[in-house]
Amino acid sequence: MRRAPVDEAVIDSFLDYRRSTTSLAVGATARRSVARYWNDRARTASGWPSQLLYEPPSRRPEAFPPWQAYPIGLRLDIEAYLGSLTKVRKTAKGKRVLPAKATTIRNRRTMLEAALRMASRIGVGMEELASLSSFLDPAVSRRVLDAYWEKSGEQPSIFTIDLARLFLSVARSAHCLSVERLEELDDMRGELEHHSPAAMTDKNLAAIRMFMQGEAWRALHHLPELLMDQAKEASYSAPVKAAGRAQMAVAIGILNVAPIRRANLGQIRIGENLIRTGGPKTPYRLVFPGYDVKNRVTLDFPLDAELTALIDDYLFNYRPALIDHSGGSWLFPGEGDGHKYLATLSGQITTSIEKSIGLRLTVHQFRHLSAAIILKHQPGNYELVRLLLGHRTVQVTIRNYIGLETTHASEVYGNLVRNLRARRLEEEDDA
């Protein structure tokens, strides 16, 4: 969108267009999302129009007390806990823990504030929320978790399970509960974790099954070449569109051989993450130091000559059309000196795949697909999957992908039965 003044009439027109051309949401939630994005940019982005848009309230103002209405002791305890996450610290077992990422701290704040709103909704009084110890006391925290479970239905939601884990983690970190209360909180967490869904959801399994078919997998790996051909055709008549196609070719090409997380993909820096270690004519390597990776595990992917040539073509012939000025060193530049918004990049990747080969695959599902391919050709080799995906422990890998082996075992058994049946029929014919 051109950075021109936007008012409510423009938003009305945008939502009307969305209503008539897509199945996306157009209600108050959608309007609030658009307005919040615009207002955030107006407050922080240099050169952005200063006019603010109306943000429809998500709840009636009187539904929940504002943050400032909660007891000062509780607020200070929560701020102290969140502040501790910004520092190097040790667990109860003496293990050294590096500072948490800003996104992690923001997510934990959001979860704790949501839990407090739920406590207010179900009638927990302010006197029971005087401090972190009183809020996390099982007498109160269980009521909050039960309310979330009741809201989600027969099974607790993933948020409820994660919230129980967070309650226990905060209590241990803040040393605000007795040993007996901690054990009770741990029991609550264990009870909820029994209801954790399988690591591979039905949606993910369905996507993996489609792409495990030979034709779909081949089409996915041929797609970067196809997109780059389309970019070349459009390079003179529509250079920005061509650059977008080339960018998708590079992104999908990288994910095909280096199934990294969305945040790492979107924040690749030329010369830092995308490097040549053997000279200017050698293939690229894609490297991420541990501090840039979610699990703090260093990642290192050698890229082949074909993908290197594709990246060079993009860098020299297409990327310049996507940058305002210097564009910084981002492989996928966004506005000004920043990288492209992660949600935008991942959405464009999924859309490109769906439009080109008719199947939907998200950035994160590339990770599931890579695990499925390894386990199909090397059954039981979870250590190789762990190394590729950067999991800290093989137990995490097994927990996440044991369902893929179950599916593959069923396929192997089915083939075995069919082969035995065919052999028996041949023997009967010979007799």
mmCIF file of C-alpha atoms in Angstrom, residues 147-298:
data_model
loop_
_atom_site.group_PDB
_atom_site.id
_atom_site.type_symbol
_atom_site.label_atom_id
_atom_site.label_comp_id
_atom_site.label_asym_id
_atom_site.label_seq_id
_atom_site.Cartn_x
_atom_site.Cartn_y
_atom_site.Cartn_z
ATOM 1 C CA ALA A 147 -12.559 -22.294 33.509
ATOM 2 C CA TYR A 148 -10.437 -22.463 30.364
ATOM 3 C CA TRP A 149 -11.042 -26.220 30.099
ATOM 4 C CA GLU A 150 -14.792 -25.754 30.480
ATOM 5 C CA LYS A 151 -14.712 -23.058 27.800
ATOM 6 C CA SER A 152 -12.921 -25.320 25.294
ATOM 7 C CA GLY A 153 -15.250 -28.299 25.772
ATOM 8 C CA GLU A 154 -14.505 -31.956 26.330
ATOM 9 C CA GLN A 155 -10.763 -31.627 25.821
ATOM 10 C CA PRO A 156 -8.563 -28.806 27.169
ATOM 11 C CA SER A 157 -7.152 -26.486 24.535
ATOM 12 C CA ILE A 158 -3.434 -26.289 23.791
ATOM 13 C CA PHE A 159 -3.481 -22.822 25.391
ATOM 14 C CA THR A 160 -4.832 -24.320 28.640
ATOM 15 C CA ILE A 161 -2.116 -26.987 28.676
ATOM 16 C CA ASP A 162 0.567 -24.403 27.938
ATOM 17 C CA LEU A 163 -0.825 -22.129 30.647
ATOM 18 C CA ALA A 164 -0.485 -24.904 33.237
ATOM 19 C CA ARG A 165 3.142 -25.351 32.177
ATOM 20 C CA LEU A 166 3.685 -21.599 32.438
ATOM 21 C CA PHE A 167 2.172 -21.434 35.936
ATOM 22 C CA LEU A 168 4.605 -24.110 37.118
ATOM 23 C CA SER A 169 7.578 -22.490 35.365
ATOM 24 C CA VAL A 170 6.817 -19.059 36.848
ATOM 25 C CA ALA A 171 6.319 -20.456 40.341
ATOM 26 C CA ARG A 172 9.645 -22.274 40.191
ATOM 27 C CA SER A 173 11.489 -19.280 38.774
ATOM 28 C CA ALA A 174 9.987 -16.796 41.235
ATOM 29 C CA HIS A 175 10.322 -19.149 44.258
ATOM 30 C CA CYS A 176 6.900 -17.998 45.372
ATOM 31 C CA LEU A 177 5.263 -21.306 46.415
ATOM 32 C CA SER A 178 6.105 -23.926 48.998
ATOM 33 C CA VAL A 179 7.318 -27.368 47.948
ATOM 34 C CA GLU A 180 3.884 -28.823 48.661
ATOM 35 C CA ARG A 181 2.110 -26.176 46.558
ATOM 36 C CA LEU A 182 4.619 -26.676 43.726
ATOM 37 C CA GLU A 183 3.920 -30.415 43.740
ATOM 38 C CA GLU A 184 0.204 -29.718 43.530
ATOM 39 C CA LEU A 185 0.772 -27.308 40.634
ATOM 40 C CA ASP A 186 2.919 -29.949 38.929
ATOM 41 C CA ASP A 187 0.123 -32.507 39.348
ATOM 42 C CA MET A 188 -2.283 -30.102 37.665
ATOM 43 C CA ARG A 189 0.150 -29.704 34.768
ATOM 44 C CA GLY A 190 0.565 -33.471 34.478
ATOM 45 C CA GLU A 191 -3.173 -34.008 34.492
ATOM 46 C CA LEU A 192 -3.636 -31.576 31.611
ATOM 47 C CA GLU A 193 -0.666 -32.900 29.629
ATOM 48 C CA HIS A 194 -2.346 -36.301 29.458
ATOM 49 C CA HIS A 195 -4.774 -34.584 27.096
ATOM 50 C CA SER A 196 -2.065 -33.151 24.830
ATOM 51 C CA PRO A 197 -2.921 -33.799 21.185
ATOM 52 C CA ALA A 198 -0.617 -35.838 19.002
ATOM 53 C CA ALA A 199 2.351 -33.801 17.813
ATOM 54 C CA MET A 200 1.330 -34.332 14.195
ATOM 55 C CA THR A 201 -2.169 -32.978 13.720
ATOM 56 C CA ASP A 202 -4.571 -34.431 11.167
ATOM 57 C CA LYS A 203 -4.072 -31.330 9.012
ATOM 58 C CA ASN A 204 -0.299 -31.740 8.992
ATOM 59 C CA LEU A 205 -0.513 -35.466 8.325
ATOM 60 C CA ALA A 206 -2.869 -34.851 5.392
ATOM 61 C CA ALA A 207 -0.462 -32.314 3.888
ATOM 62 C CA ILE A 208 2.509 -34.643 4.314
ATOM 63 C CA ARG A 209 0.664 -37.581 2.719
ATOM 64 C CA MET A 210 -0.128 -35.487 -0.360
ATOM 65 C CA PHE A 211 3.447 -34.331 -0.803
ATOM 66 C CA MET A 212 4.934 -37.766 -0.138
ATOM 67 C CA GLN A 213 3.463 -38.870 -3.439
ATOM 68 C CA GLY A 214 6.140 -38.862 -6.101
ATOM 69 C CA GLU A 215 4.526 -36.384 -8.479
ATOM 70 C CA ALA A 216 3.713 -33.789 -5.804
ATOM 71 C CA TRP A 217 7.182 -33.953 -4.288
ATOM 72 C CA ARG A 218 8.841 -33.633 -7.697
ATOM 73 C CA ALA A 219 6.599 -30.689 -8.558
ATOM 74 C CA LEU A 220 7.582 -28.955 -5.309
ATOM 75 C CA HIS A 221 11.290 -29.364 -6.035
ATOM 76 C CA HIS A 222 10.849 -28.239 -9.642
ATOM 77 C CA LEU A 223 8.867 -25.166 -8.561
ATOM 78 C CA PRO A 224 11.848 -22.788 -7.947
ATOM 79 C CA GLU A 225 12.996 -23.329 -11.538
ATOM 80 C CA LEU A 226 9.448 -22.773 -12.821
ATOM 81 C CA LEU A 227 9.031 -19.550 -10.810
ATOM 82 C CA MET A 228 12.377 -18.236 -12.007
ATOM 83 C CA ASP A 229 11.338 -18.905 -15.625
ATOM 84 C CA GLN A 230 8.166 -16.889 -14.971
ATOM 85 C CA ALA A 231 10.291 -14.103 -13.480
ATOM 86 C CA LYS A 232 12.446 -13.959 -16.602
ATOM 87 C CA GLU A 233 9.357 -13.698 -18.828
ATOM 88 C CA ALA A 234 8.001 -10.769 -16.797
ATOM 89 C CA SER A 235 11.305 -8.997 -16.126
ATOM 90 C CA TYR A 236 10.840 -6.296 -18.790
ATOM 91 C CA SER A 237 7.079 -5.689 -18.659
ATOM 92 C CA ALA A 238 6.633 -5.989 -14.860
ATOM 93 C CA PRO A 239 10.002 -5.885 -13.048
ATOM 94 C CA VAL A 240 8.565 -5.735 -9.523
ATOM 95 C CA LYS A 241 6.246 -8.670 -10.189
ATOM 96 C CA ALA A 242 9.171 -10.561 -11.711
ATOM 97 C CA ALA A 243 11.278 -9.830 -8.631
ATOM 98 C CA GLY A 244 8.500 -11.188 -6.429
ATOM 99 C CA ARG A 245 8.439 -14.435 -8.416
ATOM 100 C CA ALA A 246 12.213 -14.720 -8.184
ATOM 101 C CA GLN A 247 12.044 -14.108 -4.448
ATOM 102 C CA MET A 248 9.546 -16.955 -4.053
ATOM 103 C CA ALA A 249 11.804 -19.193 -6.152
ATOM 104 C CA VAL A 250 14.700 -18.561 -3.776
ATOM 105 C CA ALA A 251 12.598 -18.958 -0.616
ATOM 106 C CA ILE A 252 11.085 -22.269 -1.743
ATOM 107 C CA GLY A 253 14.448 -23.471 -3.055
ATOM 108 C CA ILE A 254 16.001 -22.849 0.354
ATOM 109 C CA LEU A 255 13.159 -24.568 2.234
ATOM 110 C CA ASN A 256 13.463 -27.619 -0.003
ATOM 111 C CA VAL A 257 16.991 -28.266 1.271
ATOM 112 C CA ALA A 258 17.068 -26.327 4.557
ATOM 113 C CA PRO A 259 13.719 -26.666 6.393
ATOM 114 C CA ILE A 260 14.277 -23.772 8.791
ATOM 115 C CA ARG A 261 11.710 -21.923 10.853
ATOM 116 C CA ARG A 262 9.879 -18.915 9.471
ATOM 117 C CA ALA A 263 11.762 -16.422 11.643
ATOM 118 C CA ASN A 264 15.139 -17.680 10.452
ATOM 119 C CA LEU A 265 14.066 -17.752 6.807
ATOM 120 C CA GLY A 266 12.719 -14.199 6.869
ATOM 121 C CA GLN A 267 15.786 -12.818 8.653
ATOM 122 C CA ILE A 268 18.530 -14.265 6.467
ATOM 123 C CA ARG A 269 21.313 -11.703 6.076
ATOM 124 C CA ILE A 270 23.634 -11.763 3.089
ATOM 125 C CA GLY A 271 27.201 -12.117 4.333
ATOM 126 C CA GLU A 272 26.143 -13.233 7.826
ATOM 127 C CA ASN A 273 23.803 -16.187 7.319
ATOM 128 C CA LEU A 274 24.209 -16.646 3.575
ATOM 129 C CA ILE A 275 27.960 -16.982 3.089
ATOM 130 C CA ARG A 276 30.632 -18.420 0.828
ATOM 131 C CA THR A 277 33.439 -20.025 2.812
ATOM 132 C CA GLY A 278 35.619 -21.132 -0.097
ATOM 133 C CA GLY A 279 35.765 -18.039 -2.261
ATOM 134 C CA PRO A 280 33.471 -16.037 -4.565
ATOM 135 C CA LYS A 281 32.761 -18.887 -7.000
ATOM 136 C CA THR A 282 32.011 -21.595 -4.445
ATOM 137 C CA PRO A 283 28.492 -22.656 -3.377
ATOM 138 C CA TYR A 284 26.753 -20.813 -0.577
ATOM 139 C CA ARG A 285 26.312 -22.075 2.963
ATOM 140 C CA LEU A 286 23.369 -21.099 5.118
ATOM 141 C CA VAL A 287 24.430 -20.756 8.755
ATOM 142 C CA PHE A 288 22.630 -19.636 11.907
ATOM 143 C CA PRO A 289 24.475 -19.220 15.225
ATOM 144 C CA GLY A 290 22.780 -20.782 18.207
ATOM 145 C CA TYR A 291 21.651 -17.422 19.582
ATOM 146 C CA ASP A 292 19.585 -16.834 16.412
ATOM 147 C CA VAL A 293 17.759 -20.174 16.610
ATOM 148 C CA LYS A 294 14.709 -20.942 18.740
ATOM 149 C CA ASN A 295 16.323 -23.971 20.395
ATOM 150 C CA ARG A 296 19.770 -22.291 20.651
ATOM 151 C CA VAL A 297 21.223 -24.951 18.329
ATOM 152 C CA THR A 298 23.643 -23.864 15.588
#
